[in-house]
Short mmCIF file of C-alpha atoms in Angstrom, two decimals:
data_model
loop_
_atom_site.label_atom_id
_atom_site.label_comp_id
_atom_site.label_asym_id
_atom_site.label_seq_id
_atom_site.Cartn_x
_atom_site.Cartn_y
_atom_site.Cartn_z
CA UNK A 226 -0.17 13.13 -25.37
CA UNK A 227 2.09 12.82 -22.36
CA UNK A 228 5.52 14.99 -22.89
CA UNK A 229 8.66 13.57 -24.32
CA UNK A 230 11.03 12.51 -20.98
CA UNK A 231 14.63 13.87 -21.67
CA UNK A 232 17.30 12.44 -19.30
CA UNK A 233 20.36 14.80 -19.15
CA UNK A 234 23.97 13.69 -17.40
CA UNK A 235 25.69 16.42 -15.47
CA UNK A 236 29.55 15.00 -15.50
CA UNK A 237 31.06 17.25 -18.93
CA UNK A 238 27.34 17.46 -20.07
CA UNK A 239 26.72 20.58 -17.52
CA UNK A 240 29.19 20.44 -15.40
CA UNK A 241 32.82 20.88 -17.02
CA UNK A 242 34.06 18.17 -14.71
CA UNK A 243 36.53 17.53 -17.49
CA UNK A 244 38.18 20.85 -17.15
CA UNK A 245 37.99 20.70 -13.27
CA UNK A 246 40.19 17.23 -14.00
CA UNK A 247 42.59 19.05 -16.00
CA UNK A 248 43.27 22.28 -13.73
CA UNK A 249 43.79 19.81 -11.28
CA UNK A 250 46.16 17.79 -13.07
CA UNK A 251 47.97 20.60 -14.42
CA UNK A 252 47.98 22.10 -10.93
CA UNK A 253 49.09 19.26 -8.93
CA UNK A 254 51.56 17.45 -11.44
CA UNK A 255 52.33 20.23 -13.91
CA UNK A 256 50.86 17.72 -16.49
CA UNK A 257 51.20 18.77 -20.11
CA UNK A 258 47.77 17.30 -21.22
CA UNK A 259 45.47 19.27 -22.78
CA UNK A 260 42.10 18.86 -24.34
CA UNK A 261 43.24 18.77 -27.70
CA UNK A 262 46.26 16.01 -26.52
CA UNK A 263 43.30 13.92 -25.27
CA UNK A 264 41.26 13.80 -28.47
CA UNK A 265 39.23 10.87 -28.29
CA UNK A 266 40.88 9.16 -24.89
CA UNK A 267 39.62 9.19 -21.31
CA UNK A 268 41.46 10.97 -19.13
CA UNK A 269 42.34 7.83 -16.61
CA UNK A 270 43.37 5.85 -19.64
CA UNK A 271 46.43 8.32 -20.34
CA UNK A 272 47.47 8.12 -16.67
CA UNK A 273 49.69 6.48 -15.33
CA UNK A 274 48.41 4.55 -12.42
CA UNK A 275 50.28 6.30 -9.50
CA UNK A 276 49.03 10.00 -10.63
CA UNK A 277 45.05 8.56 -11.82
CA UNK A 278 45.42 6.99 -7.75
CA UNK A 279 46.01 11.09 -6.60
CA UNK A 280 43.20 12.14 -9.09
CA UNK A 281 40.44 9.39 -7.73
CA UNK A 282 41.78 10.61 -3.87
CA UNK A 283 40.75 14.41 -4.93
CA UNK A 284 37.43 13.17 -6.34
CA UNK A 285 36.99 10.99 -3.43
CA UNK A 286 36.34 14.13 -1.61
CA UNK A 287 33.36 15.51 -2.42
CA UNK A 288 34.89 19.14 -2.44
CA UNK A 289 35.85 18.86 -5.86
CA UNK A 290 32.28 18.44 -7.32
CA UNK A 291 31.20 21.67 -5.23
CA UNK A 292 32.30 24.31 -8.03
CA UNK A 293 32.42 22.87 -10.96
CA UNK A 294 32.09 25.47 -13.48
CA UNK A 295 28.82 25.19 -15.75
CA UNK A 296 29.20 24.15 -19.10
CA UNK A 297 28.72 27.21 -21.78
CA UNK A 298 25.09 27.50 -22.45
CA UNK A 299 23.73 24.47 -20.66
CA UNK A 300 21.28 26.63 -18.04
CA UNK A 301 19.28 28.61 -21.14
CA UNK A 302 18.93 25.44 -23.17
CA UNK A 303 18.11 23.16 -20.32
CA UNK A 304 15.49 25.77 -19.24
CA UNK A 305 14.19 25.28 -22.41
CA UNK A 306 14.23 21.92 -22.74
CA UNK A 307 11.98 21.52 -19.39
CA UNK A 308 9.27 24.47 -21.13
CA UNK A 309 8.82 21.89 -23.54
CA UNK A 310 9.84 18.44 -22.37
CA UNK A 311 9.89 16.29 -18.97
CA UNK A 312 13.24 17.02 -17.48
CA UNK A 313 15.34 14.62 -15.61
CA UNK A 314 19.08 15.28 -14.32
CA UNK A 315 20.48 11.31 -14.58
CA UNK A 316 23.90 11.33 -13.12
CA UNK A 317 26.22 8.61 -12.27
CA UNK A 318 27.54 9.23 -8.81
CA UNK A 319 28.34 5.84 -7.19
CA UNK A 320 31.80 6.40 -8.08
CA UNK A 321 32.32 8.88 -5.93
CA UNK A 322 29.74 8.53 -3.22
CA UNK A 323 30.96 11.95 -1.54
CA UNK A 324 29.70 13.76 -4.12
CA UNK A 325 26.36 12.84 -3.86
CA UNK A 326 25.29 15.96 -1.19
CA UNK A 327 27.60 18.51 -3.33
CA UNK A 328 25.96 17.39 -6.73
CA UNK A 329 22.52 18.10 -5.67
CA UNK A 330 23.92 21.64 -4.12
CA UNK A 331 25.27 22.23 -7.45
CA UNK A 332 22.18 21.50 -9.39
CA UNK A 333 20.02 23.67 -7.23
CA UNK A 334 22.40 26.75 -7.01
CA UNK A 335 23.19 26.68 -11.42
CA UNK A 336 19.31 24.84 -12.10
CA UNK A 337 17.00 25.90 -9.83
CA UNK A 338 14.42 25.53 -12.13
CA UNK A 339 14.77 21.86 -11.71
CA UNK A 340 12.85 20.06 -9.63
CA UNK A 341 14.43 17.92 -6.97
CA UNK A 342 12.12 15.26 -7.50
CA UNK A 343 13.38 15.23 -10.93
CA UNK A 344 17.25 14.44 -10.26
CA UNK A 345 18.65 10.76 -10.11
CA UNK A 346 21.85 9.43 -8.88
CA UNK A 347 22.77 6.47 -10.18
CA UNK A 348 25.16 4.11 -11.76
CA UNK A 349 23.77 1.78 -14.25
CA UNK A 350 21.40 4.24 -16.48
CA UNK A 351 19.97 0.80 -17.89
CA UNK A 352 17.34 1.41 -14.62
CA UNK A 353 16.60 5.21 -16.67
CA UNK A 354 12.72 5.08 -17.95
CA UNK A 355 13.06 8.21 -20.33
CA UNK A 356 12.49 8.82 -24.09
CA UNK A 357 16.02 10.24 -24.49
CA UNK A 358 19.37 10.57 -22.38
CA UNK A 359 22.06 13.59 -23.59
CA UNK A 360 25.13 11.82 -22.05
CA UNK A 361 28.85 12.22 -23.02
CA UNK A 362 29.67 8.73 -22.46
CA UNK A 363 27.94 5.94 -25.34
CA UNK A 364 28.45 3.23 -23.46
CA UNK A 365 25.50 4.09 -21.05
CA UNK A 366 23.52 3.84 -24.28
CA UNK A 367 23.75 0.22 -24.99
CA UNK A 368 21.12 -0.94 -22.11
CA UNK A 369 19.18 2.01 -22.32
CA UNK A 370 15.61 1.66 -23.45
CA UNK A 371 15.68 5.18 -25.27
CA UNK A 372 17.73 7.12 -27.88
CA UNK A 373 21.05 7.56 -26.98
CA UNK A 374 22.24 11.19 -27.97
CA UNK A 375 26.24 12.00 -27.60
CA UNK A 376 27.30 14.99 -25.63
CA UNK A 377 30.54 16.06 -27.66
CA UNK A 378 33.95 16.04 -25.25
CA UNK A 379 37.14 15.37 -26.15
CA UNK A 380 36.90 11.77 -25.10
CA UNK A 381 34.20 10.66 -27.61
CA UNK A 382 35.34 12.43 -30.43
CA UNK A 383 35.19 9.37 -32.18
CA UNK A 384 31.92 7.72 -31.07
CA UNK A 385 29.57 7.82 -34.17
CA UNK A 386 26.04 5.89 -34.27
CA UNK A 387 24.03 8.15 -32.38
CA UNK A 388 22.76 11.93 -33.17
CA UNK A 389 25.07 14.56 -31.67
CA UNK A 390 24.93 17.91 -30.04
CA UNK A 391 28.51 19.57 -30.27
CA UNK A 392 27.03 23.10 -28.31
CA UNK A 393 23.97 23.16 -25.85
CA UNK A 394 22.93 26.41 -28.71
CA UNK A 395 22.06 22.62 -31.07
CA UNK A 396 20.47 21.09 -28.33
CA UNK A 397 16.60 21.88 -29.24
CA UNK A 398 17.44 21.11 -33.41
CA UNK A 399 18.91 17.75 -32.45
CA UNK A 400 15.84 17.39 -30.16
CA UNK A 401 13.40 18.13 -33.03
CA UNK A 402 15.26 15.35 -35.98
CA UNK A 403 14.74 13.23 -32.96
CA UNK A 404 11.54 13.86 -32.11
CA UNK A 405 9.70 15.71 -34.78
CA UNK A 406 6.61 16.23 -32.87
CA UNK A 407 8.43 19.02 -30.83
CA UNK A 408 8.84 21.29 -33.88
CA UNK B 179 15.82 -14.40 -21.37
CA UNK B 180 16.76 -11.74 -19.61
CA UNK B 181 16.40 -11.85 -16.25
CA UNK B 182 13.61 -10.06 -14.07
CA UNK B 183 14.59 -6.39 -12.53
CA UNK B 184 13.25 -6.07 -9.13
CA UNK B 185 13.78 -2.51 -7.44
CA UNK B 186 13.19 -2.04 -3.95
CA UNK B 187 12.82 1.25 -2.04
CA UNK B 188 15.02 1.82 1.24
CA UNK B 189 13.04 3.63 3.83
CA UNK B 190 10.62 1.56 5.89
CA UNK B 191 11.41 -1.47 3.46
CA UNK B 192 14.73 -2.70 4.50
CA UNK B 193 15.87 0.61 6.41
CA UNK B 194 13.31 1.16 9.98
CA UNK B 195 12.86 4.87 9.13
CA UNK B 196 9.61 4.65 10.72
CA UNK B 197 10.35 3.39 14.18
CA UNK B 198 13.42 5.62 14.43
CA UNK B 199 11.38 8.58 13.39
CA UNK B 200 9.18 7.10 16.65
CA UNK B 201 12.11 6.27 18.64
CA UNK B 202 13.09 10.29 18.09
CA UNK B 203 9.25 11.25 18.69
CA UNK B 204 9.01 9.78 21.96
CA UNK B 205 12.91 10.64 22.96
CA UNK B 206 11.95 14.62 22.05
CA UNK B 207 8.70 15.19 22.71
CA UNK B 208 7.72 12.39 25.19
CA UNK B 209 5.07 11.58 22.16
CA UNK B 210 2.38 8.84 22.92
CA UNK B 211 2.10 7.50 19.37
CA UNK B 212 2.34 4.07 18.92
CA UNK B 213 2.76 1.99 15.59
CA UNK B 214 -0.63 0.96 16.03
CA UNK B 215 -2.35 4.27 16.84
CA UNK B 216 -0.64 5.14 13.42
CA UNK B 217 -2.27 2.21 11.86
CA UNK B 218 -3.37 3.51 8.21
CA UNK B 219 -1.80 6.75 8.48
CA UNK B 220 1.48 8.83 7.41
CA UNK B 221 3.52 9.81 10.47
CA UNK B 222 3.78 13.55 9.37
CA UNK B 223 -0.38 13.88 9.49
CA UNK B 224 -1.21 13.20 12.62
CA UNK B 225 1.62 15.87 14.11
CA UNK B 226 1.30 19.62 14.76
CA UNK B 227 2.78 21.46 12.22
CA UNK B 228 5.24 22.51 14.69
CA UNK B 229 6.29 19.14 16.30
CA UNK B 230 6.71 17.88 12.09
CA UNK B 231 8.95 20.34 11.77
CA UNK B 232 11.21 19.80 14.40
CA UNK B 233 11.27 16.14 13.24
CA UNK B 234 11.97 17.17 9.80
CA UNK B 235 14.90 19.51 10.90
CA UNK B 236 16.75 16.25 12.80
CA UNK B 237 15.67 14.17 9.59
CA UNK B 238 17.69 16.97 7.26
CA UNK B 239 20.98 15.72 9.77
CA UNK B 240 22.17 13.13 7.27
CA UNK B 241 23.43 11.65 10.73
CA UNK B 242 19.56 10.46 11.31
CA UNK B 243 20.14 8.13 8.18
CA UNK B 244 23.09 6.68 9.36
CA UNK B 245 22.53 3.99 12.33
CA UNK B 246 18.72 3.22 11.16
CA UNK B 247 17.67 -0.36 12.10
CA UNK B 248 17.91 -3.14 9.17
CA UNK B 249 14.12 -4.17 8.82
CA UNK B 250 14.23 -8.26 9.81
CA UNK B 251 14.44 -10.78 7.13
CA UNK B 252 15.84 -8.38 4.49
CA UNK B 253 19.29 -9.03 4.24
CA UNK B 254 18.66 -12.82 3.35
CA UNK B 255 15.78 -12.12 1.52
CA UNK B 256 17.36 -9.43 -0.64
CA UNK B 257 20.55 -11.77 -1.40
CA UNK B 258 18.13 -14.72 -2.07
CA UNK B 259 16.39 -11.93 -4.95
CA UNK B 260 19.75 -11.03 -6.16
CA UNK B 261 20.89 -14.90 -7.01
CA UNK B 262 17.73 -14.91 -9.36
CA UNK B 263 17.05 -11.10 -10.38
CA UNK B 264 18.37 -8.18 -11.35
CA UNK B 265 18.51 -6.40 -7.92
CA UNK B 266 18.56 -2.41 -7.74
CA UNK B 267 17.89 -0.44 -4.45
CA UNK B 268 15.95 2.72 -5.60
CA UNK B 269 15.91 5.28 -2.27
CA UNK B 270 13.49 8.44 -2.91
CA UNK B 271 16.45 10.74 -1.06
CA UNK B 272 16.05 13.98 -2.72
CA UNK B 273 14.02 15.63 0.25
CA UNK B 274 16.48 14.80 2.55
CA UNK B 275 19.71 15.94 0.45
CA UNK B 276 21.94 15.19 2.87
CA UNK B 277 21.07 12.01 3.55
CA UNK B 278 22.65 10.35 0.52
CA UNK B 279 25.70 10.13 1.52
CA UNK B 280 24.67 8.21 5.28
CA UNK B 281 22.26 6.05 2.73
CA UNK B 282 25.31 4.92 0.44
CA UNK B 283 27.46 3.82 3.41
CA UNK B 284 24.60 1.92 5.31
CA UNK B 285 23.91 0.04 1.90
CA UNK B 286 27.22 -0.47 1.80
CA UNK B 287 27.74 -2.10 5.37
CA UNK B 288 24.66 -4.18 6.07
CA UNK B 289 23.74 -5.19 1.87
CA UNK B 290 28.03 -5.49 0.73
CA UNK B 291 27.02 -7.94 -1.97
CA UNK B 292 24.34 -5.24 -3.62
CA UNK B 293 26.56 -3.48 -6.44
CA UNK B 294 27.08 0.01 -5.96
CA UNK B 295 26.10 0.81 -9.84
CA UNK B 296 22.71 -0.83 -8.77
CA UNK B 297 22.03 1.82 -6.13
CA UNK B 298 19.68 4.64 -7.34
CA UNK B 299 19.01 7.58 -5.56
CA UNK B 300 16.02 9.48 -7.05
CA UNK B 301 12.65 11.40 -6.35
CA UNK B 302 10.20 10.52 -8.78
CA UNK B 303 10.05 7.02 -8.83
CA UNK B 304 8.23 6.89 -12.65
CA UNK B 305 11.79 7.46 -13.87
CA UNK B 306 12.77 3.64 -12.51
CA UNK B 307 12.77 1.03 -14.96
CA UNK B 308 12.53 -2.20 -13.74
CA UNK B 309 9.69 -5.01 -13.99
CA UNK B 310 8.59 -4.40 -10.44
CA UNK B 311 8.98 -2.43 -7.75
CA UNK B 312 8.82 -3.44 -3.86
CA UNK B 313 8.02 -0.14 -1.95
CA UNK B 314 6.05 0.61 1.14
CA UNK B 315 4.05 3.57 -0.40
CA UNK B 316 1.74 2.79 -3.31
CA UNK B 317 1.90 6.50 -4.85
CA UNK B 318 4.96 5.25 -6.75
CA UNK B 319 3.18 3.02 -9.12
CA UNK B 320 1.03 5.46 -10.03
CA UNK B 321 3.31 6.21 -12.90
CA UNK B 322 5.45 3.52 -12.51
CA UNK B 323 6.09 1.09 -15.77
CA UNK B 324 6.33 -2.12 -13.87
CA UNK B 325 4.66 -3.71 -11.22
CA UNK B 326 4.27 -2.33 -8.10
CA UNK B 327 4.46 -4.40 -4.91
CA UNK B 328 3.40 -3.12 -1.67
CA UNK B 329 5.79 -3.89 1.31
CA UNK B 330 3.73 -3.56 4.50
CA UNK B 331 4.17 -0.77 6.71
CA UNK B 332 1.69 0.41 9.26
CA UNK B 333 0.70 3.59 7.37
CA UNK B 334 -0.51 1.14 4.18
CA UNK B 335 -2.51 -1.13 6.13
CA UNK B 336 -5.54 0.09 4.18
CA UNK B 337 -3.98 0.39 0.60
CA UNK B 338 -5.40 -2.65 -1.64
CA UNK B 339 -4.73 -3.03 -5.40
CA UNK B 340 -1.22 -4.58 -5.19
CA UNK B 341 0.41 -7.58 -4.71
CA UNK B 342 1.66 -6.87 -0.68
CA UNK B 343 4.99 -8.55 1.06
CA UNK B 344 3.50 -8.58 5.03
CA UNK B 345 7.09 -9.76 5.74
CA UNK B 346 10.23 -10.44 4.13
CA UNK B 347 10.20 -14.13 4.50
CA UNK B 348 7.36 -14.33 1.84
CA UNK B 349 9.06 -12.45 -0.53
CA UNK B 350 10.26 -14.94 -2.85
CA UNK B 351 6.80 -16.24 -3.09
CA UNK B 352 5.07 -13.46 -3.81
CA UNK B 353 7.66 -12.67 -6.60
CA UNK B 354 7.26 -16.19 -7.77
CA UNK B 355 3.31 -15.46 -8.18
CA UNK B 356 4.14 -11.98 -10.28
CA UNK B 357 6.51 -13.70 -12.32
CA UNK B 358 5.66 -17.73 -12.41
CA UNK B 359 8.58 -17.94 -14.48
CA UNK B 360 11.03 -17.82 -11.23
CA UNK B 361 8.90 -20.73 -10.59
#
């Protein structure tokens, strides 16, 4: 039986790009947002236009993607995930197209157990062939061919429909109601 | 219906990697290969070890990727695929890391109407799901869920098996034969 394919996103999945946002916001505009104050919003919805405009500038350079901290427990249950599973890294990086080199940096310094071949940059993840994608954001789900399963940030604390990990320490449970034949 | 997804690689498809990986040969090392000598074969087998190497270390310059050659007939061609199909540009880029970046802009300047959230950057091309896939080496369908169509490309001259484009001009009609219903 060939192995189930598991599609993970980096951006607040294992790479607190979220926080990064924040700091940055807090640093540059002594913003009084915090994570909690953002319960189930994006962060460029509650901006106004002028300050999201500075925020996109400092993503626009691909600096800011270079160190990202790692998101708690993400390297010990991604390494296990790829013991038992096909591994993929799916991120969408079109956005920002600088960030493409410091990304893949990233991913090899914090994952080198993943293999190179096995990261994708996208920005559609309808053009994703895997059993599974782990993803904070749903609406990639809707075109993709797999299960969907929600990465819990503060943004989609109100997305339901789809099986959730909250903590990476869930990740292989939620794996195995998914996909019983890993148990 | 939904419309047909057609992805189609970069490198010796619409970008000339191959004759500026030539051009370079003979600029450096005065090389006598021609495109026919090469006729069936890879570029990196039939150099020494060392003179590969050298070649790979000016490839790992993102600034190698940045001023390749359009291949002729591709820019019509690929807007002629995206007025009927679902058009993605899948680029194996992940053993040249720095060469994403230079890939994304040249996209961007000589194929402006190809949407940037249609622009995959990836290793293992088995992750790609589309209906076909036009790419000049055949060792991506292997595991590839679609179709795979061969673009021609001196090093393929002997692979059979697939559907091959010989030149852009006939893509449509080769298409048209995969899929009768773009008839």
């Amino acid at each position: 039986m060939s192995r189930i394919r598991v599609a993970v996103d980096m951006d607040e999945v294992i790479a607190d790009t979220y926080g990064a946002m924040l700091d940055w916001l807090v640093g540059q505009h002594g913003a009084q947002w915090s994570s909690t104050s953002l319960q189930g919003r994006q962060i460029f919805d509650v901006l106004t236009p002028e300050i999201a405009e500075t925020l996109r500038e400092a993503m626009h350079d691909g600096a800011f993607f270079a160190d990202l901290p790692v998101i708690e427990g993400s390297q010990s249950a991604l390494a296990a995930i790829a013991s038992r599973c096909e591994l993929f890294i799916t991120s969408a990086a079109m956005e920002f197209p600088n960030s493409l080199g410091p990304k893949f940096l990233w991913l090899q310094r914090h994952f080198p157990f993943v293999d190179p071949l096995n990261i994708v940059f996208c920005g559609d993840k309808s053009i994703i062939a895997a059993d599974c994608l782990i993803d904070d954001n749903a609406r990639h789900f809707q075109r993709f061919g797999g299960q969907g399963i929600v990465f819990s940030s503060p943004h989609n604390a109100n997305v339901t429909g789809y099986p959730r990990i909250r903590h990476w320490s869930e990740a292989m449970g939620v794996l195995a109601e998914v996909f019983p034949e890993l148990l």
